[in-house]
Every structure is written in structure tokens, then in C-alpha cells.
Amino acid sequence: GAVVSQHPSRVICKSGTSVKIECRSLDFQATTMFWYRQFPKQSLMLMATSNEGSKATYEQGVEKDKFLINHASLTLSTLTVTSAHPEDSSFYICSVAGGDRNEQFFGPGTRLTVL
Amino acid sequence: GQNIDQPTEMTATEGAIVQINCTYQTSGFNGLFWYQQHAGEAPTFLSYNVLDGLEEKGRFSSFLSRSKGYSYLLLKELQMKDSASYLCAALDSNYQLIWGAGTKLIIKP
């Protein structure tokens, strides 16, 4: 399967700052990547689908101006949480889909804590 | 609407067998996944079913009944390291994954 990395693995920031999270597909050219958010004891929530070379598709209720997604190449997508607030504290996970069964391969996740 | 139901939490004993059930309602269906997620980590793939029946892979097996909108994950010879959340996810007609909330499995010695 595809190997996906994320950076950073953990970030703590002050309220009002912006945080960028990188998702890299190390051995697979991904035209599509997915960004999820997971709050404690809850399921994965799809935030947006990141498309290489075009605008991301956001799920209902996700503010596109707050969660900026850039998919500049087939191996890199970035999620920027702008003007982060404590309620944005969560586990952010990216994934790439591949194969004939569209299996998703997940990155290790980024734990964001906003103070 | 689209919905995935699975139990919130289950407890089992080391060495025993446990079955985690999942029912789904989706707009179209292109398969069902089971993922394992340890606390603080990303999910890892366990199984995929698209045809009715049982798929066995070592200590883990997954079953699907499309007519009933039902799947289960069977874990045999439970080990302490199997303590984790198990996520059921169905692929809808748009090939979008619909996730269940996960079942937290607690293994006791």
C-alpha cells in the first residue's frame, strides 16, 4: 500500500496563530488526498477532498477560508488552519486512496492543541 | 440519509473470540472496510468486503451480507495488543467512505 507521512506530528500554538500541516505520499502519486478531523472518542470526520492542481472540495459545515488546502503536486497536500482557536484542537489525519478498491492509506496524524 | 451503526464499546478476555457488528445504510454500495485504530494513532487497514461471505485473514475475519446491510469483524485468539478501536466504513456510490463511530475493544487478562 501507499506510504503517507504527515508533518508535524504534534503542534501546540497560541490562539489566533495559523498552523500548516503537510501530508506527503511517499511512494504513490496521489491526484486526490483526503483531510479528516477526529475529536476524542469520535469517528473520523471528512473535512475536504484535496485535488491536485485544482480547488479542494469541502464538506458541509467546514469553512474553506479557515481551513486552507493546497495540493500543489502529486505527492504533497497542505492544510493550513488559519487563526486557530481552542475548539480547533483535534487530531488531523490525511489519507490517499488507491487501488481498484479505493482503499485509503492514512498518514500518522497531527495532534493540534490550541491554547 | 447515510448511516453506519456499531457498538460503542465491547469487552473481551485474552485468548477468547469477539465479534464486532456493523450495520450500514448508504446511497449505493461499493464495499465495506474495517480499520483498526490504536489510541492517538491513525487507522490501519484490516479488511475489505464487497461480495457476500466471509474473508479470513489470520486471526481476523470479516463477513458481509449486502442484502441485510450487515457486516461483522471476528477476532480470534485475542491478544492484549488487540485493544483498540475498530472502525467500520462503507463506500457509497460516489466512492466516498462513510465512517462509523468506532467500537472500542477492551481486552482483559
Short mmCIF file of C-alpha atoms in Angstrom, two decimals:
data_model
loop_
_atom_site.label_atom_id
_atom_site.label_comp_id
_atom_site.label_asym_id
_atom_site.label_seq_id
_atom_site.Cartn_x
_atom_site.Cartn_y
_atom_site.Cartn_z
CA GLY A 1 0.00 0.00 0.00
CA ALA A 2 0.87 3.65 -0.19
CA VAL A 3 3.12 5.19 2.45
CA VAL A 4 1.87 8.52 3.74
CA SER A 5 3.68 10.88 6.06
CA GLN A 6 2.49 13.94 7.94
CA HIS A 7 4.40 16.79 9.48
CA PRO A 8 4.39 17.88 12.20
CA SER A 9 3.14 15.01 14.34
CA ARG A 10 2.30 17.38 17.18
CA VAL A 11 1.88 21.12 17.37
CA ILE A 12 0.91 23.44 20.18
CA CYS A 13 0.10 27.02 19.29
CA LYS A 14 -1.46 30.13 20.71
CA SER A 15 -4.96 31.18 19.83
CA GLY A 16 -5.04 33.36 16.72
CA THR A 17 -2.00 31.89 15.03
CA SER A 18 -2.01 29.84 11.84
CA VAL A 19 -0.73 26.30 11.60
CA LYS A 20 0.31 24.42 8.47
CA ILE A 21 0.17 20.64 8.29
CA GLU A 22 1.87 18.77 5.46
CA CYS A 23 0.76 15.45 4.03
CA ARG A 24 3.11 13.60 1.72
CA SER A 25 2.53 10.50 -0.33
CA LEU A 26 5.99 8.95 -0.36
CA ASP A 27 5.62 6.21 -2.95
CA PHE A 28 2.38 6.93 -4.73
CA GLN A 29 1.29 9.74 -6.99
CA ALA A 30 -1.95 10.92 -5.48
CA THR A 31 -4.25 13.10 -7.54
CA THR A 32 -6.64 13.04 -4.62
CA MET A 33 -5.93 13.29 -0.92
CA PHE A 34 -8.39 13.48 1.94
CA TRP A 35 -8.27 15.50 5.13
CA TYR A 36 -10.03 14.22 8.22
CA ARG A 37 -10.51 15.56 11.71
CA GLN A 38 -11.14 13.39 14.72
CA PHE A 39 -12.21 14.65 18.12
CA PRO A 40 -11.66 12.43 21.17
CA LYS A 41 -13.86 9.36 21.25
CA GLN A 42 -15.50 10.31 17.97
CA SER A 43 -15.33 8.98 14.47
CA LEU A 44 -13.30 10.34 11.61
CA MET A 45 -14.96 13.34 10.00
CA LEU A 46 -14.09 14.11 6.43
CA MET A 47 -13.24 17.79 6.12
CA ALA A 48 -12.30 18.08 2.48
CA THR A 49 -11.07 16.31 -0.60
CA SER A 50 -7.87 17.78 -1.94
CA ASN A 51 -7.44 17.67 -5.71
CA GLU A 52 -4.06 18.17 -7.35
CA GLY A 53 -3.99 21.32 -9.41
CA SER A 54 -7.50 22.44 -8.54
CA LYS A 55 -9.56 23.66 -5.64
CA ALA A 56 -10.40 21.40 -2.75
CA THR A 57 -13.94 20.15 -2.23
CA TYR A 58 -15.12 20.94 1.28
CA GLU A 59 -17.71 19.04 3.27
CA GLN A 60 -20.76 20.83 4.54
CA GLY A 61 -20.04 22.87 7.62
CA VAL A 62 -16.29 23.14 7.01
CA GLU A 63 -15.14 26.72 6.45
CA LYS A 64 -12.93 26.85 3.40
CA ASP A 65 -11.48 30.22 4.40
CA LYS A 66 -10.44 28.84 7.76
CA PHE A 67 -9.05 25.52 6.57
CA LEU A 68 -6.94 26.30 3.54
CA ILE A 69 -5.93 23.35 1.42
CA ASN A 70 -3.25 23.41 -1.23
CA HIS A 71 -2.45 20.36 -3.35
CA ALA A 72 0.47 21.67 -5.31
CA SER A 73 1.89 18.37 -6.51
CA LEU A 74 1.02 14.71 -6.81
CA THR A 75 2.85 13.97 -3.57
CA LEU A 76 2.07 16.92 -1.33
CA SER A 77 -1.07 18.45 0.14
CA THR A 78 -1.08 21.04 2.90
CA LEU A 79 -3.79 22.03 5.34
CA THR A 80 -3.49 25.43 6.98
CA VAL A 81 -5.64 26.16 9.98
CA THR A 82 -5.91 29.93 9.98
CA SER A 83 -6.48 31.95 13.14
CA ALA A 84 -6.70 28.79 15.19
CA HIS A 85 -8.89 28.71 18.29
CA PRO A 86 -9.07 26.18 21.13
CA GLU A 87 -12.08 24.49 19.54
CA ASP A 88 -9.85 23.65 16.56
CA SER A 89 -7.78 21.41 18.80
CA SER A 90 -8.11 17.96 17.29
CA PHE A 91 -6.36 15.09 15.56
CA TYR A 92 -5.95 15.86 11.86
CA ILE A 93 -5.34 12.92 9.54
CA CYS A 94 -4.74 12.83 5.82
CA SER A 95 -5.13 9.90 3.50
CA VAL A 96 -4.64 8.90 -0.10
CA ALA A 97 -6.87 6.49 -1.97
CA GLY A 98 -5.59 3.94 -4.39
CA GLY A 99 -6.08 0.59 -5.95
CA ASP A 100 -9.14 -0.88 -7.53
CA ARG A 101 -10.99 -1.00 -4.23
CA ASN A 102 -10.22 2.62 -3.44
CA GLU A 103 -8.59 1.67 -0.17
CA GLN A 104 -7.47 4.62 1.87
CA PHE A 105 -3.97 4.78 3.26
CA PHE A 106 -3.65 7.07 6.23
CA GLY A 107 -0.89 9.31 7.40
CA PRO A 108 0.11 9.06 11.07
CA GLY A 109 -1.92 12.12 12.01
CA THR A 110 -1.15 15.51 13.53
CA ARG A 111 -2.26 16.37 17.04
CA LEU A 112 -3.09 20.09 17.19
CA THR A 113 -3.52 21.81 20.53
CA VAL A 114 -4.54 25.45 20.55
CA LEU A 115 -4.04 27.23 23.84
CA GLY B 1 -29.56 9.55 4.88
CA GLN B 2 -26.39 7.54 5.17
CA ASN B 3 -25.63 5.84 8.43
CA ILE B 4 -23.26 3.35 9.99
CA ASP B 5 -24.05 1.72 13.33
CA GLN B 6 -21.66 -0.22 15.51
CA PRO B 7 -21.47 -0.75 19.28
CA THR B 8 -19.64 1.90 21.23
CA GLU B 9 -17.63 -0.42 23.42
CA MET B 10 -17.03 -4.13 23.95
CA THR B 11 -15.02 -6.08 26.48
CA ALA B 12 -13.45 -9.50 25.94
CA THR B 13 -10.93 -11.79 27.57
CA GLU B 14 -7.44 -12.54 26.31
CA GLY B 15 -7.45 -15.72 24.25
CA ALA B 16 -11.17 -15.55 23.55
CA ILE B 17 -13.15 -14.67 20.41
CA VAL B 18 -15.10 -11.46 19.85
CA GLN B 19 -17.45 -10.38 17.07
CA ILE B 20 -17.97 -6.69 16.32
CA ASN B 21 -21.11 -5.98 14.32
CA CYS B 22 -21.76 -3.16 11.89
CA THR B 23 -24.93 -2.23 10.02
CA TYR B 24 -24.95 0.31 7.23
CA GLN B 25 -27.31 2.35 5.11
CA THR B 26 -25.71 4.11 2.18
CA SER B 27 -26.59 5.59 -1.16
CA GLY B 28 -25.24 2.79 -3.28
CA PHE B 29 -22.57 0.43 -2.07
CA ASN B 30 -19.07 -0.31 -3.27
CA GLY B 31 -17.66 -2.26 -0.40
CA LEU B 32 -17.07 -2.23 3.32
CA PHE B 33 -13.84 -1.65 5.18
CA TRP B 34 -12.69 -2.44 8.68
CA TYR B 35 -9.88 -0.38 10.19
CA GLN B 36 -8.07 -0.69 13.49
CA GLN B 37 -7.13 2.45 15.37
CA HIS B 38 -4.98 2.50 18.48
CA ALA B 39 -5.33 5.49 20.77
CA GLY B 40 -3.55 8.53 19.39
CA GLU B 41 -2.71 6.87 16.10
CA ALA B 42 -4.17 6.88 12.60
CA PRO B 43 -6.35 3.99 11.40
CA THR B 44 -4.75 0.99 9.76
CA PHE B 45 -6.46 -1.22 7.20
CA LEU B 46 -7.74 -4.61 8.31
CA SER B 47 -10.15 -5.88 5.67
CA TYR B 48 -12.33 -5.13 2.69
CA ASN B 49 -15.51 -6.97 1.61
CA VAL B 50 -17.59 -6.27 -1.45
CA LEU B 51 -19.13 -9.71 -2.04
CA ASP B 52 -21.27 -11.64 0.41
CA GLY B 53 -19.44 -14.06 2.60
CA LEU B 54 -16.55 -14.47 4.94
CA GLU B 55 -13.00 -13.30 4.28
CA GLU B 56 -10.42 -14.82 6.59
CA LYS B 57 -7.02 -13.31 7.24
CA GLY B 58 -5.11 -14.89 10.08
CA ARG B 59 -6.77 -14.22 13.42
CA PHE B 60 -9.14 -11.70 11.85
CA SER B 61 -12.13 -12.47 9.63
CA SER B 62 -14.73 -10.18 8.14
CA PHE B 63 -18.21 -11.06 6.95
CA LEU B 64 -20.61 -9.22 4.69
CA SER B 65 -24.30 -9.58 3.86
CA ARG B 66 -25.27 -6.98 1.27
CA SER B 67 -28.96 -7.86 1.41
CA LYS B 68 -29.02 -7.21 5.14
CA GLY B 69 -26.67 -4.23 5.13
CA TYR B 70 -24.62 -6.02 7.74
CA SER B 71 -21.01 -6.86 8.40
CA TYR B 72 -19.01 -8.20 11.29
CA LEU B 73 -15.37 -8.39 12.23
CA LEU B 74 -14.35 -11.55 14.06
CA LEU B 75 -11.19 -11.55 16.15
CA LYS B 76 -9.87 -14.89 17.39
CA GLU B 77 -7.25 -15.75 19.99
CA LEU B 78 -7.41 -12.25 21.37
CA GLN B 79 -4.20 -10.63 22.47
CA MET B 80 -3.73 -7.61 24.70
CA LYS B 81 -2.40 -5.65 21.72
CA ASP B 82 -5.81 -6.04 20.06
CA SER B 83 -7.16 -3.44 22.48
CA ALA B 84 -8.09 -0.63 20.11
CA SER B 85 -10.99 0.99 18.34
CA TYR B 86 -12.36 -0.81 15.31
CA LEU B 87 -13.89 1.37 12.64
CA CYS B 88 -16.43 0.17 10.10
CA ALA B 89 -16.66 2.23 6.90
CA ALA B 90 -18.83 1.75 3.82
CA LEU B 91 -18.01 3.03 0.35
CA ASP B 92 -21.03 4.67 -1.23
CA SER B 93 -21.94 5.09 -4.89
CA ASN B 94 -19.62 8.10 -5.17
CA TYR B 95 -16.77 6.06 -3.72
CA GLN B 96 -16.90 8.18 -0.61
CA LEU B 97 -16.23 6.49 2.70
CA ILE B 98 -18.98 6.72 5.30
CA TRP B 99 -17.48 6.09 8.73
CA GLY B 100 -18.95 4.52 11.81
CA ALA B 101 -18.10 5.99 15.20
CA GLY B 102 -15.91 3.02 16.03
CA THR B 103 -16.09 0.26 18.62
CA LYS B 104 -13.66 0.47 21.48
CA LEU B 105 -12.50 -3.05 22.30
CA ILE B 106 -11.12 -3.65 25.78
CA ILE B 107 -9.19 -6.85 26.34
CA LYS B 108 -8.86 -8.14 29.88
CA PRO B 109 -6.28 -10.69 31.03
#
